[in-house]
Every structure is written in structure tokens, then in C-alpha cells.
Amino acid sequence: MYGFVNYALELLVLKNFGLSVWEQIKKKAEIAMEGQFLVRQIYDDEITYNLIGAAVEILNIPADSILELFGKTFFEFCQDSGFDKILQVLGATPRDFLQNLDALHDHLGTLYPGMRAPSFRCTEKDGSLILHYYSERPGLEHIVIGIVKAVASKLHGVEVNIEIIKRKGEPLDDDEVERSQQIASSSSDMNLSNAVDGDGLRETNNNDEGKHCLSEPTSAIAGRRRRSATEILSKGRCPFASQQKNSQTSCANRTTDKNPSSDSNFEGIKNDGNSDNEFSSRRPSHPSIHLHESFDESKANECLRLWKNKSDDIERSDHVQFLITETLGASRTAQTNVEEKEPPDEVDFFCEGSLISPSTFSKIFPFHLMFDRNMKIVQAGKSVSRVIPRVSDSDCPLLEVLEAIRPHLQLTFENILAHINTIYVLQTRPGAMEKQERYLRLKGQMLYIVESDLILFQCYPSVMNLNDLTETITVSHPDINYNFEKQIVSLKSLQIQISLNP
Ligand code: HEM
């Protein structure tokens, strides 16, 4: 993860608890590093997880609360780091903002090469907004809650409630969720005595292999590293769980003396002294799987295998879903604003005939693509046809040449209509371009053309670096002049100078 994130965590601790606590956290996280985190450097994810785990132990605050608070501080840090304008233009309401969140992260990917940014998309349910969050990193959903609450409150003057309605690995079908919750609760009752120990893996011990791992596949991933993400976070939920059982010393008692929040002026979160209980009582349906230091890798791998195998035939969610509801007063204001913005009915926006010919349109928008309900390309811009010759064939399926990078969505006509206000990033499939190893990212907007029942993908090539730019320009515009190459060479040397003298 970029040091940008670690540095924000550092600031959070320094601001609220002071330098000595930060040093304690670093020591506990086994980070022997002088000075502060460099925002432009990529650090191993384990460092971030270790820091969070150590913060949970030292501050005696539950992991979820720390992550939420971190989200809030992270947002402020983004604003202070010069991203305030970009955050403001993302949308005037939380809804608009969240709909553009994916585009923001795609853009950030161009500023932070090698960033493994999360992906977001929005859907509606009974008038409320559902935010879908995709990340390859487990257990960070409470950061999203913290950021989204801060954005709504500070940028839009609106308070929002955010509820996690589906976690990664949970059955997609709600009946299945209920069934697995029942199994989980009955087996955790049954198997308390079967637990490895207070800090160990609680197995469901039912006879169905596929449900061995309960609903949290991420727990299985823990075996991959000595102290992996989930292990650290689940340990963080009650860092002293094993001692608690063995020595009858509670979490709170073990940490009271060194709990800096007791003598700091930190107002954000007060620990009730029973973080583990609080955690499990808040999520009765998802018993946290505590991992033991000696939890052996083969068991974890077996869990992962079983989960991947989906031998229970249950379709499981590959991401986290949040239900976001604005508080009453705010939604009334938002409603009024929408009403105010409504154009008068009598204005007619549509013209009778088309004003420009398809060939002129193709010249003006050389990278556009148009496709029908069967996802067959019916029209393509000049440059995109040159770069991906296959698109000029009649009835070329869009999915044969392109795949979706953002949003995280199966590309069907209906899905696109349901996510029409989103920025799309499509990438050529291997072999779609003439040179096997080349690929092209197309970024743009989907527009539904009512009259012809077609979707227009109005896009442009999205490049991640100067090499991409040179490749794209030379392929799509082979007649490009010599000056362009000269300009690229000088841009490259400028880039080297900037990276040498940041
Ligand atoms: C302009 C403002 C922002 C900047 C500069 C920024 C930057 C970053 C960076 C550098 C990372 C580390 C990713 C990596 O190194 O692979 C990150 C991660 C993350 N960002 Fe943003 N971000 C911004 C806004 C937001 C917003 C508004 C959200 C809202 C939810 C958000 C959610 C997250 C989350 C949850 C992660 C953790 C990584 C993961 O889930 O895989 N960010 N961000």
C-alpha cells in the first residue's frame, strides 16, 4: 500500500495521542523505521495491517472503530494534501459523489503508479443507495464507512447512516444468508468447547465440508503469511483473547494501565473495556474467527480450498455492500434541491432529424463505439477501428474485444443501463489488437440512445504513463509527425528530473 495511507495513520495517532504512543505502536508492529512514512513510496500491506493491529492493542479500541476513525482522518488528510478540489467536484450530494468514486480511484491510479485501488459502484434499493466496495484487501470496510460519513458531513452538510448489508464471502441469496447464520450460531454454541483455545480457530464442525469456514473466506487467507491481514485484525478485535481465557484477565484489565486514551484529550471513541464482546454482540451473525499464533497453514489452506471450491453450491458475494441512508432532515433538503433542478415540462430537448452524419460523427469522436442489446458493435470510430480492426467486422461482439476494468460489473446491456451514470474503463482483451502484447484502455461515458435502442460508448484512450501514450498515439495515428516524438522524449527527461528531485 502507498505510504500515503500509512502516513495518514501516523498523523491520526500523532494528532490524538502523541509521539510516544506512535513509537509504542511502531515497536509493537515491529516496524524499525526512522522518520515518517513517505507518501509516494509503496510499502508492504502487512505494515499497514500490523500498524492497525498494534494500534488496536495499544489504544485498546476495537479495530472497526479505529478503521472508521482512520477513514475520517484519511479524508481530511486527502483534503489537506491538495485533493480538496477534486473531492469537491466529484458531486454536490453524497449520492453523486459516491457514483463518481470509482472514476476518482481510476484517476488516482494514473497519479500513483502501481496503486491497487479499490473499486466502487452504486445501486438503488427502495429509494436508498447501496454502495458496492471491491477490494483485494480484506477487513478494511470500516475505512469506507469513516470516509463516506466524513465526506457527507463535511462536503455536503448531510449526516448519513451506513450499514454493512453484505460481506465478502456471504451467500448472495438472503435465504442462504439466514441459513448460514443459523448454522453459524448453532455451531458456534456447539463448538465453543471445540475451539482450539480462546484465541484459536473456531470451527463449525458441521459435516458439510463447504461450510467449514463459516461465511468469512478471508479467515482462510490468514494462513498464507506468518501474520497476515485477517489474523492481525482478528487478533486486534481482542488482542489478549487467549490470556483472557487462561488467566481470567479481561481485555480491559490487561490494557488499562497502558491505555493512552484514558489520559489523552481524545474524544472520538471511548472503549467500554470489552472490545471483544462488543465486536461479537454487534455481529452475532458473523462470529469472528480468532486465529491462533500456531494456527497451522494447512488448515487455513484447506479452508480456502473449500471456500473456493464452493462445494456447497452457494453463490457468494465477492465484495462488501453498504446501505447508505441520509437522515430525514437532509434527505428533505436533497429532495427539494432535486425538485428545484427539474426543468419545466414544456421544454422539448429532442430534434426531429439527426444533425450530423454518422461519418462526421466518427471523425469527431474517433474512439466511440455503439452497440445493440445483444452487445454487438454496430458502429465504431475511425481510430478505434484502426487500433482494434475486429470492431469493423459486422456483428462483432463487444465482449470479444473488450473487458470491463471499471466498474466491477458483468457487461450486459441491462447492467450498463442500470449504471449509466458511471465512468467506464474498458480494456482490450489479449490478442484484440494487432500486436499480441499490446493493450488499450478506453475510458468514457455510456449514453443510451432511445430512438435506436443502442448504447454509445463515448470514450478516449486512457494512458497510465508516457510509454502508454507513445504506443497509443503511434498505433492510432500512424501518420503522426516527428515533432510528437521529440516532445515525448523531452517529457520523459522531465519526468526523470521530477522523480530525481521530487
Ligand atoms: C482524492 C482523495 C483520495 C486519495 C488521494 C486516495 C488515495 C488512496 C491511496 C494512495 C490508497 C492506497 C492504495 C494502494 O496503495 O494500493 C487508497 C486506498 C483506499 N482508498 Fe482512497 N484516496 C482518496 C479518496 C478516497 C475516498 C473518497 C474513498 C471512499 C470510500 C477511499 C477509499 C479507499 C479505501 C477503502 C482504500 C484502502 C485500500 C483497499 O480498499 O484496497 N479513498 N486511497
Short mmCIF file of C-alpha atoms in Angstrom, two decimals, residues 115-395:
data_model
loop_
_atom_site.label_atom_id
_atom_site.label_comp_id
_atom_site.label_asym_id
_atom_site.label_seq_id
_atom_site.Cartn_x
_atom_site.Cartn_y
_atom_site.Cartn_z
CA MET A 115 -1.66 1.54 -6.87
CA ARG A 116 -4.07 -1.34 -6.27
CA ALA A 117 -7.03 0.92 -5.78
CA PRO A 118 -10.41 -0.31 -4.56
CA SER A 119 -13.39 -0.17 -6.91
CA PHE A 120 -16.88 1.12 -6.19
CA ARG A 121 -20.30 1.15 -7.82
CA CYS A 122 -23.77 2.23 -6.69
CA THR A 123 -27.22 0.69 -7.00
CA GLU A 124 -30.62 1.62 -5.55
CA LYS A 125 -32.83 -0.31 -3.15
CA ASP A 126 -36.22 1.07 -2.08
CA GLY A 127 -35.01 4.60 -2.70
CA SER A 128 -31.85 4.08 -0.65
CA LEU A 129 -28.38 3.88 -2.02
CA ILE A 130 -26.27 0.74 -1.96
CA LEU A 131 -22.53 1.23 -2.27
CA HIS A 132 -20.63 -1.81 -3.55
CA TYR A 133 -16.99 -1.93 -2.49
CA TYR A 134 -14.48 -4.25 -4.17
CA SER A 135 -11.02 -4.66 -2.76
CA GLU A 136 -8.38 -7.32 -2.81
CA ARG A 137 -7.56 -6.34 0.79
CA PRO A 138 -9.72 -7.91 3.46
CA GLY A 139 -11.19 -6.24 6.52
CA LEU A 140 -10.93 -2.56 5.55
CA GLU A 141 -14.65 -1.84 5.06
CA HIS A 142 -14.83 0.37 8.13
CA ILE A 143 -12.40 2.78 6.45
CA VAL A 144 -15.06 3.26 3.79
CA ILE A 145 -17.67 3.97 6.47
CA GLY A 146 -15.40 6.60 8.06
CA ILE A 147 -14.59 8.33 4.76
CA VAL A 148 -18.16 8.31 3.46
CA LYS A 149 -19.55 9.74 6.72
CA ALA A 150 -16.86 12.44 6.73
CA VAL A 151 -17.48 13.32 3.07
CA ALA A 152 -21.25 13.57 3.58
CA SER A 153 -20.93 15.67 6.68
CA LYS A 154 -18.03 17.94 5.69
CA LEU A 155 -18.58 18.34 1.96
CA HIS A 156 -22.34 18.06 1.65
CA GLY A 157 -23.63 19.06 5.08
CA VAL A 158 -25.57 15.80 5.36
CA GLU A 159 -25.44 13.10 8.02
CA VAL A 160 -25.69 9.53 6.76
CA ASN A 161 -26.29 6.14 8.30
CA ILE A 162 -24.19 3.36 6.86
CA GLU A 163 -24.93 -0.28 7.43
CA ILE A 164 -22.98 -3.22 6.07
CA ILE A 165 -25.63 -5.39 4.44
CA LYS A 166 -23.39 -7.95 2.80
CA ARG A 167 -19.86 -9.01 3.48
CA LYS A 168 -17.38 -10.65 1.15
CA GLY A 169 -17.95 -14.40 1.12
CA GLU A 170 -21.52 -14.31 2.37
CA PRO A 171 -24.16 -16.13 0.32
CA LEU A 172 -25.74 -13.83 -2.26
CA ASP A 173 -29.18 -15.20 -1.65
CA ASP A 174 -30.78 -13.76 1.50
CA ASP A 175 -32.35 -17.11 2.45
CA GLU A 176 -28.93 -18.66 2.27
CA VAL A 177 -27.57 -15.89 4.49
CA GLU A 178 -30.20 -16.74 7.07
CA ARG A 179 -29.47 -20.44 6.79
CA SER A 180 -25.73 -19.97 7.18
CA GLN A 181 -26.34 -17.62 10.12
CA GLN A 182 -28.37 -20.31 11.83
CA ILE A 183 -25.71 -22.89 11.13
CA ALA A 184 -23.04 -20.47 12.32
CA SER A 185 -24.78 -19.63 15.58
CA SER A 186 -25.74 -23.21 16.38
CA SER A 187 -22.28 -24.49 15.54
CA SER A 188 -20.51 -21.76 17.48
CA ASP A 189 -22.66 -22.69 20.51
CA MET A 190 -21.95 -26.34 19.96
CA ASN A 191 -18.29 -25.88 19.34
CA LEU A 192 -17.18 -23.45 21.95
CA SER A 193 -15.57 -26.40 23.59
CA ASN A 194 -14.11 -27.48 20.28
CA ALA A 195 -12.32 -24.19 19.78
CA VAL A 196 -8.58 -24.59 19.56
CA ASP A 197 -8.48 -22.28 22.53
CA GLY A 198 -9.71 -18.80 23.34
CA ASP A 199 -7.55 -17.35 20.62
CA GLY A 200 -7.82 -20.25 18.23
CA LEU A 201 -9.88 -21.06 15.18
CA ARG A 202 -13.48 -21.77 15.98
CA GLU A 203 -14.64 -24.44 13.64
CA THR A 204 -18.25 -25.00 12.80
CA ASN A 205 -17.61 -28.71 12.88
CA ASN A 206 -20.68 -29.50 10.84
CA ASN A 207 -20.48 -32.33 8.42
CA ASP A 208 -20.79 -30.22 5.34
CA GLU A 209 -17.27 -29.52 4.13
CA GLY A 210 -18.26 -26.41 2.26
CA LYS A 211 -19.44 -24.59 5.36
CA HIS A 212 -16.39 -25.39 7.37
CA CYS A 213 -15.15 -21.84 7.11
CA LEU A 214 -18.38 -20.07 8.01
CA SER A 215 -19.02 -17.01 5.94
CA GLU A 216 -15.66 -15.32 6.14
CA PRO A 217 -13.39 -16.65 3.44
CA THR A 218 -10.79 -14.08 4.38
CA SER A 219 -10.10 -16.01 7.53
CA ALA A 220 -8.70 -18.76 5.43
CA ILE A 221 -6.25 -16.46 3.76
CA ALA A 222 -4.64 -15.92 7.11
CA GLY A 223 -2.54 -19.00 6.73
CA ARG A 224 -0.65 -17.53 3.83
CA ARG A 225 1.63 -15.38 5.92
CA ARG A 226 3.09 -15.62 9.34
CA ARG A 227 0.92 -12.73 10.49
CA SER A 228 -1.47 -11.91 7.73
CA ALA A 229 -4.14 -9.29 7.44
CA THR A 230 -7.06 -11.17 8.90
CA GLU A 231 -5.03 -12.67 11.66
CA ILE A 232 -3.82 -9.31 12.78
CA LEU A 233 -7.24 -7.74 12.57
CA SER A 234 -9.00 -10.62 14.27
CA LYS A 235 -6.33 -10.56 16.92
CA GLY A 236 -6.92 -6.85 17.07
CA ARG A 237 -10.54 -7.41 17.97
CA CYS A 238 -9.32 -8.88 21.21
CA PRO A 239 -5.57 -8.91 21.28
CA PHE A 240 -5.49 -10.67 24.62
CA ALA A 241 -8.21 -13.20 23.99
CA SER A 242 -6.09 -16.23 24.86
CA GLN A 243 -4.76 -14.80 28.09
CA GLN A 244 -8.28 -13.72 28.91
CA LYS A 245 -9.39 -17.30 28.91
CA ASN A 246 -6.37 -18.77 30.54
CA SER A 247 -5.63 -16.24 33.17
CA GLN A 248 -9.09 -14.82 33.68
CA THR A 249 -7.76 -11.38 32.90
CA SER A 250 -10.03 -9.30 30.78
CA CYS A 251 -9.02 -7.31 27.74
CA ALA A 252 -9.72 -4.13 29.60
CA ASN A 253 -7.75 -5.11 32.66
CA ARG A 254 -4.76 -6.15 30.64
CA THR A 255 -4.58 -2.87 28.83
CA THR A 256 -5.96 -0.33 31.26
CA ASP A 257 -2.58 0.80 32.55
CA LYS A 258 -1.25 1.47 29.14
CA ASN A 259 -4.42 2.81 27.59
CA PRO A 260 -3.35 6.24 26.44
CA SER A 261 -6.91 7.27 25.65
CA SER A 262 -7.59 7.43 29.36
CA ASP A 263 -5.24 10.36 29.83
CA SER A 264 -5.39 11.95 26.42
CA ASN A 265 -7.92 14.52 25.35
CA PHE A 266 -9.09 12.16 22.62
CA GLU A 267 -12.87 12.40 22.37
CA GLY A 268 -13.54 10.28 19.33
CA ILE A 269 -14.03 6.79 20.68
CA LYS A 270 -14.36 5.57 24.20
CA ASN A 271 -13.66 1.96 24.84
CA ASP A 272 -16.15 0.18 27.00
CA GLY A 273 -13.43 -2.10 28.20
CA ASN A 274 -14.83 -5.12 26.47
CA SER A 275 -13.92 -4.80 22.86
CA ASP A 276 -14.26 -8.47 22.04
CA ASN A 277 -17.74 -8.75 23.47
CA GLU A 278 -18.76 -5.57 21.81
CA PHE A 279 -17.49 -6.84 18.49
CA SER A 280 -19.32 -10.13 18.67
CA SER A 281 -22.51 -8.63 20.02
CA ARG A 282 -22.57 -6.21 17.16
CA ARG A 283 -22.24 -9.00 14.66
CA PRO A 284 -23.98 -12.00 16.07
CA SER A 285 -24.39 -13.49 12.66
CA HIS A 286 -20.70 -13.41 11.81
CA PRO A 287 -18.78 -14.97 14.61
CA SER A 288 -15.28 -13.63 14.28
CA ILE A 289 -12.78 -16.34 13.64
CA HIS A 290 -9.92 -15.89 16.04
CA LEU A 291 -6.67 -17.23 14.83
CA HIS A 292 -4.04 -18.75 16.98
CA GLU A 293 -0.34 -17.96 16.60
CA SER A 294 0.20 -21.64 15.97
CA PHE A 295 -2.76 -21.98 13.64
CA ASP A 296 -1.24 -24.20 11.02
CA GLU A 297 -1.09 -23.25 7.40
CA SER A 298 -2.52 -26.48 6.07
CA LYS A 299 -5.77 -25.89 7.94
CA ALA A 300 -6.06 -22.40 6.50
CA ASN A 301 -5.28 -23.58 3.00
CA GLU A 302 -7.85 -26.34 3.35
CA CYS A 303 -10.42 -23.73 4.36
CA LEU A 304 -9.53 -21.58 1.38
CA ARG A 305 -9.71 -24.56 -0.94
CA LEU A 306 -13.12 -25.48 0.37
CA TRP A 307 -14.37 -21.95 0.08
CA LYS A 308 -13.10 -21.57 -3.46
CA ASN A 309 -14.46 -24.98 -4.32
CA LYS A 310 -17.93 -23.76 -3.36
CA SER A 311 -18.86 -27.36 -2.74
CA ASP A 312 -21.98 -26.08 -1.01
CA ASP A 313 -23.19 -24.71 -4.36
CA ILE A 314 -23.93 -21.35 -2.82
CA GLU A 315 -23.17 -18.28 -4.84
CA ARG A 316 -21.19 -15.96 -2.61
CA SER A 317 -20.61 -12.24 -2.68
CA ASP A 318 -17.20 -11.15 -3.94
CA HIS A 319 -17.47 -7.73 -2.35
CA VAL A 320 -18.90 -5.70 0.53
CA GLN A 321 -22.22 -3.85 0.27
CA PHE A 322 -23.25 -0.84 2.34
CA LEU A 323 -26.77 0.53 2.67
CA ILE A 324 -26.50 4.32 2.86
CA THR A 325 -29.42 6.36 4.09
CA GLU A 326 -29.49 10.07 4.62
CA THR A 327 -31.01 11.30 7.85
CA LEU A 328 -34.52 12.71 7.48
CA GLY A 329 -33.76 16.43 7.52
CA ALA A 330 -31.01 16.05 4.98
CA SER A 331 -32.98 13.93 2.52
CA ARG A 332 -35.74 16.55 2.58
CA THR A 333 -33.19 19.16 1.61
CA ALA A 334 -31.82 16.90 -1.08
CA GLN A 335 -35.35 16.28 -2.35
CA THR A 336 -36.05 19.99 -2.52
CA ASN A 337 -32.83 20.54 -4.44
CA VAL A 338 -33.79 17.88 -6.95
CA GLU A 339 -37.22 19.43 -7.37
CA GLU A 340 -35.64 22.84 -7.88
CA LYS A 341 -33.36 21.46 -10.56
CA GLU A 342 -36.20 19.81 -12.54
CA PRO A 343 -36.56 21.58 -15.91
CA PRO A 344 -40.00 22.83 -16.90
CA ASP A 345 -42.09 20.19 -18.71
CA GLU A 346 -42.85 22.18 -21.81
CA VAL A 347 -39.22 22.42 -22.96
CA ASP A 348 -38.56 20.00 -25.82
CA PHE A 349 -34.96 18.85 -25.96
CA PHE A 350 -35.15 16.45 -28.89
CA CYS A 351 -34.69 17.41 -32.52
CA GLU A 352 -36.61 15.66 -35.27
CA GLY A 353 -33.74 14.54 -37.52
CA SER A 354 -30.07 13.90 -36.90
CA LEU A 355 -27.93 16.95 -37.39
CA ILE A 356 -24.68 15.28 -38.35
CA SER A 357 -23.99 12.24 -40.46
CA PRO A 358 -22.51 9.04 -38.94
CA SER A 359 -19.26 9.58 -40.85
CA THR A 360 -18.85 13.11 -39.48
CA PHE A 361 -19.67 11.77 -36.04
CA SER A 362 -16.98 9.11 -36.45
CA LYS A 363 -14.43 11.75 -37.36
CA ILE A 364 -15.31 13.98 -34.44
CA PHE A 365 -15.35 11.09 -31.98
CA PRO A 366 -12.68 8.76 -33.36
CA PHE A 367 -12.80 6.43 -30.35
CA HIS A 368 -16.53 5.88 -29.93
CA LEU A 369 -18.30 2.51 -30.06
CA MET A 370 -22.00 1.85 -30.45
CA PHE A 371 -23.63 -1.49 -29.61
CA ASP A 372 -27.07 -3.08 -29.52
CA ARG A 373 -28.96 -5.11 -26.89
CA ASN A 374 -27.08 -8.23 -27.95
CA MET A 375 -23.84 -6.40 -27.18
CA LYS A 376 -22.89 -6.46 -30.88
CA ILE A 377 -20.91 -3.48 -32.14
CA VAL A 378 -22.88 -1.65 -34.82
CA GLN A 379 -20.68 1.42 -35.26
CA ALA A 380 -17.10 2.33 -34.35
CA GLY A 381 -14.99 5.48 -34.56
CA LYS A 382 -12.13 5.76 -37.04
CA SER A 383 -9.26 5.43 -34.61
CA VAL A 384 -10.73 2.63 -32.55
CA SER A 385 -11.28 0.68 -35.80
CA ARG A 386 -7.64 1.21 -36.69
CA VAL A 387 -6.37 0.07 -33.31
CA ILE A 388 -8.82 -2.85 -32.91
CA PRO A 389 -9.55 -3.88 -36.52
CA ARG A 390 -12.04 -6.55 -35.40
CA VAL A 391 -14.60 -3.89 -34.36
CA SER A 392 -15.26 -3.05 -38.02
CA ASP A 393 -16.47 -6.60 -38.73
CA SER A 394 -20.22 -6.83 -38.86
CA ASP A 395 -21.80 -8.04 -35.61
#
